[in-house]
Amino acid sequence: MMKRILTGILLLSVALLVLGACSNDSSKGNTEKENKGDLVATVDGEGISKQQYEKELEVMKATYEQQGMPADQMDKKQKEELEKSVLEQMINAELLLQIAEKDGISIEDKEVDAELEKIKANFEDEKQFEEALKKNEMTEKELKSQLKKQLTVNKYLDSKIGKIEATDEEIKVNYDQYKEIVKGQEQEPEELEKVKAQLEQQIIAEKENEKISKLVEKLRKENEDKIKIIEA
């Protein structure tokens, strides 16, 4: 699901991102007046650093390139939209983290350690894990800090969204759509029972993302006066 923590190398590449991630610890405590040239935005006085923003932008560009949309082939408008999207995601992530903490959401060290072990399990050994960290210019301590933030936001979102389920009718509708697509590709569709779990997760993820989007939109409207974008 979109809000769940990504594992393995992918997480190490996007741990700096939102639904992915929150602003860098080094920016904490910065206000709009302090080091203004080093900030791209503040959320209730907490700074989002230019360095962190540029890192996240590069990660997003790499993601687009993997999808066959390299940044160097984007026109000016597309690049501006991408840059704006990354900044908005960072602002939303910082806002969610602050609200979650004010709401009393807390994460124990053992929860962070459990998530870290899941990530390490995707690597052959400790050395490969450490090499991945080095490649992404992160320390294990920084990764754990990001994991704690993401877990905090996840727990807050879970408390607000509640349990989401997919009905049999919704699964059937999605299965019928799947069959049409597969038949259009002149292939034989799988039986419903073989793809039911996948279709169910897809429906739940879509519902979850829709609720999260509405919640974030509501929170942004309620806290817009606390958000300041700093022009270069």
PDB file of C-alpha atoms in Angstrom:
ATOM      1  CA  MET A   1       0.000   0.000   0.000  1.00  0.00           C
ATOM      2  CA  MET A   2       1.141   3.515  -0.728  1.00  0.00           C
ATOM      3  CA  LYS A   3       1.581   4.563   2.881  1.00  0.00           C
ATOM      4  CA  ARG A   4       3.380   1.414   3.919  1.00  0.00           C
ATOM      5  CA  ILE A   5       7.114   1.409   4.274  1.00  0.00           C
ATOM      6  CA  LEU A   6       8.998   0.263   1.214  1.00  0.00           C
ATOM      7  CA  THR A   7      11.715  -2.300   1.788  1.00  0.00           C
ATOM      8  CA  GLY A   8      15.137  -3.146   0.442  1.00  0.00           C
ATOM      9  CA  ILE A   9      17.065  -1.046  -2.018  1.00  0.00           C
ATOM     10  CA  LEU A  10      13.950   0.840  -3.079  1.00  0.00           C
ATOM     11  CA  LEU A  11      13.484   2.146   0.451  1.00  0.00           C
ATOM     12  CA  LEU A  12      17.106   3.170   0.636  1.00  0.00           C
ATOM     13  CA  SER A  13      16.603   5.138  -2.565  1.00  0.00           C
ATOM     14  CA  VAL A  14      13.424   6.835  -1.441  1.00  0.00           C
ATOM     15  CA  ALA A  15      13.762   6.952   2.341  1.00  0.00           C
ATOM     16  CA  LEU A  16      14.147  10.696   1.930  1.00  0.00           C
ATOM     17  CA  LEU A  17      10.753  10.948   0.275  1.00  0.00           C
ATOM     18  CA  VAL A  18       7.270  11.209   1.713  1.00  0.00           C
ATOM     19  CA  LEU A  19       4.439   8.477   1.832  1.00  0.00           C
ATOM     20  CA  GLY A  20       8.165   8.084   2.133  1.00  0.00           C
ATOM     21  CA  ALA A  21       9.408  10.746   4.347  1.00  0.00           C
ATOM     22  CA  CYS A  22       9.777  13.865   6.255  1.00  0.00           C
ATOM     23  CA  SER A  23      12.169  16.742   6.369  1.00  0.00           C
ATOM     24  CA  ASN A  24      15.805  16.147   7.301  1.00  0.00           C
ATOM     25  CA  ASP A  25      16.741  16.271  10.983  1.00  0.00           C
ATOM     26  CA  SER A  26      19.408  18.854  10.188  1.00  0.00           C
ATOM     27  CA  SER A  27      16.660  21.325   9.278  1.00  0.00           C
ATOM     28  CA  LYS A  28      14.860  20.927  12.603  1.00  0.00           C
ATOM     29  CA  GLY A  29      14.904  24.045  14.659  1.00  0.00           C
ATOM     30  CA  ASN A  30      15.416  26.311  11.670  1.00  0.00           C
ATOM     31  CA  THR A  31      12.957  29.128  11.388  1.00  0.00           C
ATOM     32  CA  GLU A  32      12.178  31.293   8.425  1.00  0.00           C
ATOM     33  CA  LYS A  33      14.559  33.910   9.788  1.00  0.00           C
ATOM     34  CA  GLU A  34      17.403  31.465  10.383  1.00  0.00           C
ATOM     35  CA  ASN A  35      19.462  30.368   7.372  1.00  0.00           C
ATOM     36  CA  LYS A  36      16.677  31.473   5.057  1.00  0.00           C
ATOM     37  CA  GLY A  37      18.891  30.915   2.023  1.00  0.00           C
ATOM     38  CA  ASP A  38      19.214  27.255   2.962  1.00  0.00           C
ATOM     39  CA  LEU A  39      15.465  26.647   3.230  1.00  0.00           C
ATOM     40  CA  VAL A  40      12.778  26.090   0.604  1.00  0.00           C
ATOM     41  CA  ALA A  41       9.838  26.121   3.028  1.00  0.00           C
ATOM     42  CA  THR A  42       8.822  26.092   6.671  1.00  0.00           C
ATOM     43  CA  VAL A  43       5.961  24.247   8.342  1.00  0.00           C
ATOM     44  CA  ASP A  44       4.982  25.820  11.651  1.00  0.00           C
ATOM     45  CA  GLY A  45       8.536  27.097  11.972  1.00  0.00           C
ATOM     46  CA  GLU A  46      10.262  23.826  11.071  1.00  0.00           C
ATOM     47  CA  GLY A  47      12.512  24.202   8.051  1.00  0.00           C
ATOM     48  CA  ILE A  48      12.694  22.078   4.923  1.00  0.00           C
ATOM     49  CA  SER A  49      16.254  22.439   3.680  1.00  0.00           C
ATOM     50  CA  LYS A  50      17.244  23.173   0.116  1.00  0.00           C
ATOM     51  CA  GLN A  51      19.721  20.294   0.275  1.00  0.00           C
ATOM     52  CA  GLN A  52      17.026  17.835   1.304  1.00  0.00           C
ATOM     53  CA  TYR A  53      14.676  19.129  -1.368  1.00  0.00           C
ATOM     54  CA  GLU A  54      17.309  18.717  -4.079  1.00  0.00           C
ATOM     55  CA  LYS A  55      18.014  15.156  -2.927  1.00  0.00           C
ATOM     56  CA  GLU A  56      14.363  14.246  -3.086  1.00  0.00           C
ATOM     57  CA  LEU A  57      14.007  15.896  -6.467  1.00  0.00           C
ATOM     58  CA  GLU A  58      16.871  13.794  -7.829  1.00  0.00           C
ATOM     59  CA  VAL A  59      15.290  10.619  -6.461  1.00  0.00           C
ATOM     60  CA  MET A  60      11.977  11.509  -8.102  1.00  0.00           C
ATOM     61  CA  LYS A  61      13.724  12.223 -11.401  1.00  0.00           C
ATOM     62  CA  ALA A  62      15.367   8.806 -11.216  1.00  0.00           C
ATOM     63  CA  THR A  63      11.971   7.231 -10.587  1.00  0.00           C
ATOM     64  CA  TYR A  64      10.516   8.971 -13.637  1.00  0.00           C
ATOM     65  CA  GLU A  65      13.475   7.823 -15.720  1.00  0.00           C
ATOM     66  CA  GLN A  66      12.864   4.208 -14.692  1.00  0.00           C
ATOM     67  CA  GLN A  67       9.317   4.665 -16.005  1.00  0.00           C
ATOM     68  CA  GLY A  68      10.631   5.861 -19.351  1.00  0.00           C
ATOM     69  CA  MET A  69      10.200   9.583 -18.666  1.00  0.00           C
ATOM     70  CA  PRO A  70      13.733  11.042 -18.279  1.00  0.00           C
ATOM     71  CA  ALA A  71      13.884  14.568 -16.897  1.00  0.00           C
ATOM     72  CA  ASP A  72      16.063  15.813 -19.738  1.00  0.00           C
ATOM     73  CA  GLN A  73      13.191  15.134 -22.124  1.00  0.00           C
ATOM     74  CA  MET A  74      10.666  17.114 -20.080  1.00  0.00           C
ATOM     75  CA  ASP A  75       9.630  20.566 -21.210  1.00  0.00           C
ATOM     76  CA  LYS A  76       9.775  23.578 -18.908  1.00  0.00           C
ATOM     77  CA  LYS A  77       6.193  23.181 -17.684  1.00  0.00           C
ATOM     78  CA  GLN A  78       6.678  19.492 -16.851  1.00  0.00           C
ATOM     79  CA  LYS A  79       9.866  20.232 -14.911  1.00  0.00           C
ATOM     80  CA  GLU A  80       8.142  22.986 -12.948  1.00  0.00           C
ATOM     81  CA  GLU A  81       5.237  20.662 -12.127  1.00  0.00           C
ATOM     82  CA  LEU A  82       7.663  17.985 -10.952  1.00  0.00           C
ATOM     83  CA  GLU A  83       9.548  20.436  -8.749  1.00  0.00           C
ATOM     84  CA  LYS A  84       6.300  21.744  -7.269  1.00  0.00           C
ATOM     85  CA  SER A  85       5.034  18.211  -6.666  1.00  0.00           C
ATOM     86  CA  VAL A  86       8.168  17.213  -4.744  1.00  0.00           C
ATOM     87  CA  LEU A  87       8.010  20.313  -2.557  1.00  0.00           C
ATOM     88  CA  GLU A  88       4.297  19.800  -1.860  1.00  0.00           C
ATOM     89  CA  GLN A  89       4.957  16.198  -0.853  1.00  0.00           C
ATOM     90  CA  MET A  90       7.687  17.309   1.539  1.00  0.00           C
ATOM     91  CA  ILE A  91       5.423  19.936   3.073  1.00  0.00           C
ATOM     92  CA  ASN A  92       2.591  17.430   3.469  1.00  0.00           C
ATOM     93  CA  ALA A  93       4.944  14.903   5.064  1.00  0.00           C
ATOM     94  CA  GLU A  94       6.271  17.410   7.586  1.00  0.00           C
ATOM     95  CA  LEU A  95       2.725  18.565   8.371  1.00  0.00           C
ATOM     96  CA  LEU A  96       1.527  15.003   8.909  1.00  0.00           C
ATOM     97  CA  LEU A  97       4.469  14.249  11.183  1.00  0.00           C
ATOM     98  CA  GLN A  98       3.853  17.340  13.310  1.00  0.00           C
ATOM     99  CA  ILE A  99       0.134  16.622  13.625  1.00  0.00           C
ATOM    100  CA  ALA A 100       0.790  12.966  14.446  1.00  0.00           C
ATOM    101  CA  GLU A 101       3.194  13.944  17.222  1.00  0.00           C
ATOM    102  CA  LYS A 102       0.751  16.540  18.598  1.00  0.00           C
ATOM    103  CA  ASP A 103      -1.911  13.836  18.500  1.00  0.00           C
ATOM    104  CA  GLY A 104       0.197  11.797  20.900  1.00  0.00           C
ATOM    105  CA  ILE A 105       1.395   9.202  18.402  1.00  0.00           C
ATOM    106  CA  SER A 106       4.636   7.598  19.536  1.00  0.00           C
ATOM    107  CA  ILE A 107       6.804   4.769  18.242  1.00  0.00           C
ATOM    108  CA  GLU A 108       8.915   2.457  20.392  1.00  0.00           C
ATOM    109  CA  ASP A 109      12.497   1.634  19.490  1.00  0.00           C
ATOM    110  CA  LYS A 110      11.608  -2.047  19.089  1.00  0.00           C
ATOM    111  CA  GLU A 111       9.129  -1.137  16.321  1.00  0.00           C
ATOM    112  CA  VAL A 112      11.838   0.755  14.454  1.00  0.00           C
ATOM    113  CA  ASP A 113      14.292  -2.112  14.960  1.00  0.00           C
ATOM    114  CA  ALA A 114      11.740  -4.582  13.572  1.00  0.00           C
ATOM    115  CA  GLU A 115      11.317  -2.505  10.402  1.00  0.00           C
ATOM    116  CA  LEU A 116      15.074  -2.169  10.062  1.00  0.00           C
ATOM    117  CA  GLU A 117      15.470  -5.943  10.250  1.00  0.00           C
ATOM    118  CA  LYS A 118      12.886  -6.344   7.471  1.00  0.00           C
ATOM    119  CA  ILE A 119      14.991  -4.064   5.303  1.00  0.00           C
ATOM    120  CA  LYS A 120      18.227  -5.866   6.115  1.00  0.00           C
ATOM    121  CA  ALA A 121      16.582  -9.172   5.197  1.00  0.00           C
ATOM    122  CA  ASN A 122      16.491  -7.975   1.583  1.00  0.00           C
ATOM    123  CA  PHE A 123      20.288  -7.952   1.454  1.00  0.00           C
ATOM    124  CA  GLU A 124      22.681 -10.881   1.251  1.00  0.00           C
ATOM    125  CA  ASP A 125      24.642  -9.749   4.285  1.00  0.00           C
ATOM    126  CA  GLU A 126      25.461  -6.779   6.508  1.00  0.00           C
ATOM    127  CA  LYS A 127      28.211  -5.629   4.148  1.00  0.00           C
ATOM    128  CA  GLN A 128      25.812  -5.319   1.201  1.00  0.00           C
ATOM    129  CA  PHE A 129      23.387  -3.388   3.395  1.00  0.00           C
ATOM    130  CA  GLU A 130      26.122  -0.996   4.488  1.00  0.00           C
ATOM    131  CA  GLU A 131      27.208  -0.495   0.873  1.00  0.00           C
ATOM    132  CA  ALA A 132      23.630   0.414  -0.053  1.00  0.00           C
ATOM    133  CA  LEU A 133      23.527   2.928   2.780  1.00  0.00           C
ATOM    134  CA  LYS A 134      26.821   4.431   1.637  1.00  0.00           C
ATOM    135  CA  LYS A 135      25.605   4.639  -1.946  1.00  0.00           C
ATOM    136  CA  ASN A 136      22.554   6.566  -0.786  1.00  0.00           C
ATOM    137  CA  GLU A 137      24.657   8.782   1.501  1.00  0.00           C
ATOM    138  CA  MET A 138      22.854   7.605   4.625  1.00  0.00           C
ATOM    139  CA  THR A 139      23.925   6.190   7.952  1.00  0.00           C
ATOM    140  CA  GLU A 140      21.991   3.505   9.791  1.00  0.00           C
ATOM    141  CA  LYS A 141      21.121   6.078  12.439  1.00  0.00           C
ATOM    142  CA  GLU A 142      19.639   8.397   9.791  1.00  0.00           C
ATOM    143  CA  LEU A 143      17.683   5.530   8.269  1.00  0.00           C
ATOM    144  CA  LYS A 144      16.262   4.601  11.676  1.00  0.00           C
ATOM    145  CA  SER A 145      15.283   8.228  12.194  1.00  0.00           C
ATOM    146  CA  GLN A 146      13.421   8.220   8.873  1.00  0.00           C
ATOM    147  CA  LEU A 147      11.770   4.907   9.728  1.00  0.00           C
ATOM    148  CA  LYS A 148      10.546   6.285  13.043  1.00  0.00           C
ATOM    149  CA  LYS A 149       9.010   9.281  11.289  1.00  0.00           C
ATOM    150  CA  GLN A 150       7.317   7.085   8.691  1.00  0.00           C
ATOM    151  CA  LEU A 151       5.988   4.702  11.346  1.00  0.00           C
ATOM    152  CA  THR A 152       4.649   7.684  13.288  1.00  0.00           C
ATOM    153  CA  VAL A 153       2.806   8.972  10.226  1.00  0.00           C
ATOM    154  CA  ASN A 154       1.560   5.469   9.359  1.00  0.00           C
ATOM    155  CA  LYS A 155       0.129   4.967  12.848  1.00  0.00           C
ATOM    156  CA  TYR A 156      -1.578   8.352  12.697  1.00  0.00           C
ATOM    157  CA  LEU A 157      -3.078   7.595   9.273  1.00  0.00           C
ATOM    158  CA  ASP A 158      -4.278   4.187  10.462  1.00  0.00           C
ATOM    159  CA  SER A 159      -6.040   5.852  13.395  1.00  0.00           C
ATOM    160  CA  LYS A 160      -7.820   8.273  11.068  1.00  0.00           C
ATOM    161  CA  ILE A 161      -8.615   5.999   8.145  1.00  0.00           C
ATOM    162  CA  GLY A 162      -9.750   2.894   9.986  1.00  0.00           C
ATOM    163  CA  LYS A 163     -10.166  -0.546   8.517  1.00  0.00           C
ATOM    164  CA  ILE A 164     -10.775  -0.699   4.776  1.00  0.00           C
ATOM    165  CA  GLU A 165     -12.183  -3.703   2.970  1.00  0.00           C
ATOM    166  CA  ALA A 166     -12.985  -4.725  -0.594  1.00  0.00           C
ATOM    167  CA  THR A 167     -16.444  -6.137  -1.302  1.00  0.00           C
ATOM    168  CA  ASP A 168     -17.057  -9.177  -3.492  1.00  0.00           C
ATOM    169  CA  GLU A 169     -18.893  -6.917  -5.933  1.00  0.00           C
ATOM    170  CA  GLU A 170     -15.894  -4.584  -6.227  1.00  0.00           C
ATOM    171  CA  ILE A 171     -13.580  -7.518  -6.758  1.00  0.00           C
ATOM    172  CA  LYS A 172     -15.843  -8.860  -9.513  1.00  0.00           C
ATOM    173  CA  VAL A 173     -15.922  -5.491 -11.270  1.00  0.00           C
ATOM    174  CA  ASN A 174     -12.129  -5.289 -11.182  1.00  0.00           C
ATOM    175  CA  TYR A 175     -11.829  -8.881 -12.351  1.00  0.00           C
ATOM    176  CA  ASP A 176     -14.097  -8.188 -15.335  1.00  0.00           C
ATOM    177  CA  GLN A 177     -11.928  -5.183 -16.222  1.00  0.00           C
ATOM    178  CA  TYR A 178      -8.822  -7.341 -15.889  1.00  0.00           C
ATOM    179  CA  LYS A 179     -10.300  -9.954 -18.245  1.00  0.00           C
ATOM    180  CA  GLU A 180     -11.087  -7.333 -20.870  1.00  0.00           C
ATOM    181  CA  ILE A 181      -7.548  -5.977 -20.767  1.00  0.00           C
ATOM    182  CA  VAL A 182      -5.968  -9.426 -20.991  1.00  0.00           C
ATOM    183  CA  LYS A 183      -8.265 -10.515 -23.815  1.00  0.00           C
ATOM    184  CA  GLY A 184      -7.396  -7.310 -25.656  1.00  0.00           C
ATOM    185  CA  GLN A 185      -3.779  -8.435 -25.490  1.00  0.00           C
ATOM    186  CA  GLU A 186      -4.846 -11.792 -26.911  1.00  0.00           C
ATOM    187  CA  GLN A 187      -3.937 -13.645 -23.728  1.00  0.00           C
ATOM    188  CA  GLU A 188      -5.863 -16.031 -21.514  1.00  0.00           C
ATOM    189  CA  PRO A 189      -6.955 -14.481 -18.196  1.00  0.00           C
ATOM    190  CA  GLU A 190      -6.237 -16.240 -14.903  1.00  0.00           C
ATOM    191  CA  GLU A 191      -9.106 -17.727 -12.921  1.00  0.00           C
ATOM    192  CA  LEU A 192     -10.635 -15.372 -10.358  1.00  0.00           C
ATOM    193  CA  GLU A 193      -9.344 -17.343  -7.377  1.00  0.00           C
ATOM    194  CA  LYS A 194      -5.764 -17.001  -8.592  1.00  0.00           C
ATOM    195  CA  VAL A 195      -5.877 -13.201  -8.836  1.00  0.00           C
ATOM    196  CA  LYS A 196      -8.504 -12.447  -6.169  1.00  0.00           C
ATOM    197  CA  ALA A 197      -5.995 -11.556  -3.447  1.00  0.00           C
ATOM    198  CA  GLN A 198      -4.132  -9.208  -5.773  1.00  0.00           C
ATOM    199  CA  LEU A 199      -7.345  -7.514  -6.916  1.00  0.00           C
ATOM    200  CA  GLU A 200      -8.464  -7.149  -3.298  1.00  0.00           C
ATOM    201  CA  GLN A 201      -5.213  -5.442  -2.301  1.00  0.00           C
ATOM    202  CA  GLN A 202      -5.476  -3.139  -5.304  1.00  0.00           C
ATOM    203  CA  ILE A 203      -8.981  -2.043  -4.333  1.00  0.00           C
ATOM    204  CA  ILE A 204      -7.989  -1.509  -0.691  1.00  0.00           C
ATOM    205  CA  ALA A 205      -4.928   0.514  -1.752  1.00  0.00           C
ATOM    206  CA  GLU A 206      -7.051   2.724  -4.011  1.00  0.00           C
ATOM    207  CA  LYS A 207      -9.587   3.360  -1.236  1.00  0.00           C
ATOM    208  CA  GLU A 208      -6.806   4.002   1.256  1.00  0.00           C
ATOM    209  CA  ASN A 209      -5.048   6.472  -1.033  1.00  0.00           C
ATOM    210  CA  GLU A 210      -8.299   8.313  -1.675  1.00  0.00           C
ATOM    211  CA  LYS A 211      -8.947   8.705   2.054  1.00  0.00           C
ATOM    212  CA  ILE A 212      -5.371   9.816   2.684  1.00  0.00           C
ATOM    213  CA  SER A 213      -5.599  12.408  -0.090  1.00  0.00           C
ATOM    214  CA  LYS A 214      -8.806  13.843   1.363  1.00  0.00           C
ATOM    215  CA  LEU A 215      -7.325  13.905   4.867  1.00  0.00           C
ATOM    216  CA  VAL A 216      -4.152  15.673   3.694  1.00  0.00           C
ATOM    217  CA  GLU A 217      -6.226  18.182   1.712  1.00  0.00           C
ATOM    218  CA  LYS A 218      -8.298  18.920   4.834  1.00  0.00           C
ATOM    219  CA  LEU A 219      -5.220  19.303   7.036  1.00  0.00           C
ATOM    220  CA  ARG A 220      -3.556  21.606   4.514  1.00  0.00           C
ATOM    221  CA  LYS A 221      -6.576  23.909   4.471  1.00  0.00           C
ATOM    222  CA  GLU A 222      -6.695  23.994   8.268  1.00  0.00           C
ATOM    223  CA  ASN A 223      -2.961  24.725   8.579  1.00  0.00           C
ATOM    224  CA  GLU A 224      -2.215  26.802   5.489  1.00  0.00           C
ATOM    225  CA  ASP A 225      -1.303  29.812   7.625  1.00  0.00           C
ATOM    226  CA  LYS A 226       1.537  27.770   9.175  1.00  0.00           C
ATOM    227  CA  ILE A 227       3.093  26.914   5.810  1.00  0.00           C
ATOM    228  CA  LYS A 228       5.490  29.275   4.087  1.00  0.00           C
ATOM    229  CA  ILE A 229       7.227  28.616   0.790  1.00  0.00           C
ATOM    230  CA  ILE A 230      10.490  30.514   0.486  1.00  0.00           C
ATOM    231  CA  GLU A 231      11.183  31.848  -2.989  1.00  0.00           C
ATOM    232  CA  ALA A 232      14.732  31.398  -4.282  1.00  0.00           C
TER     233      ALA A 232
END
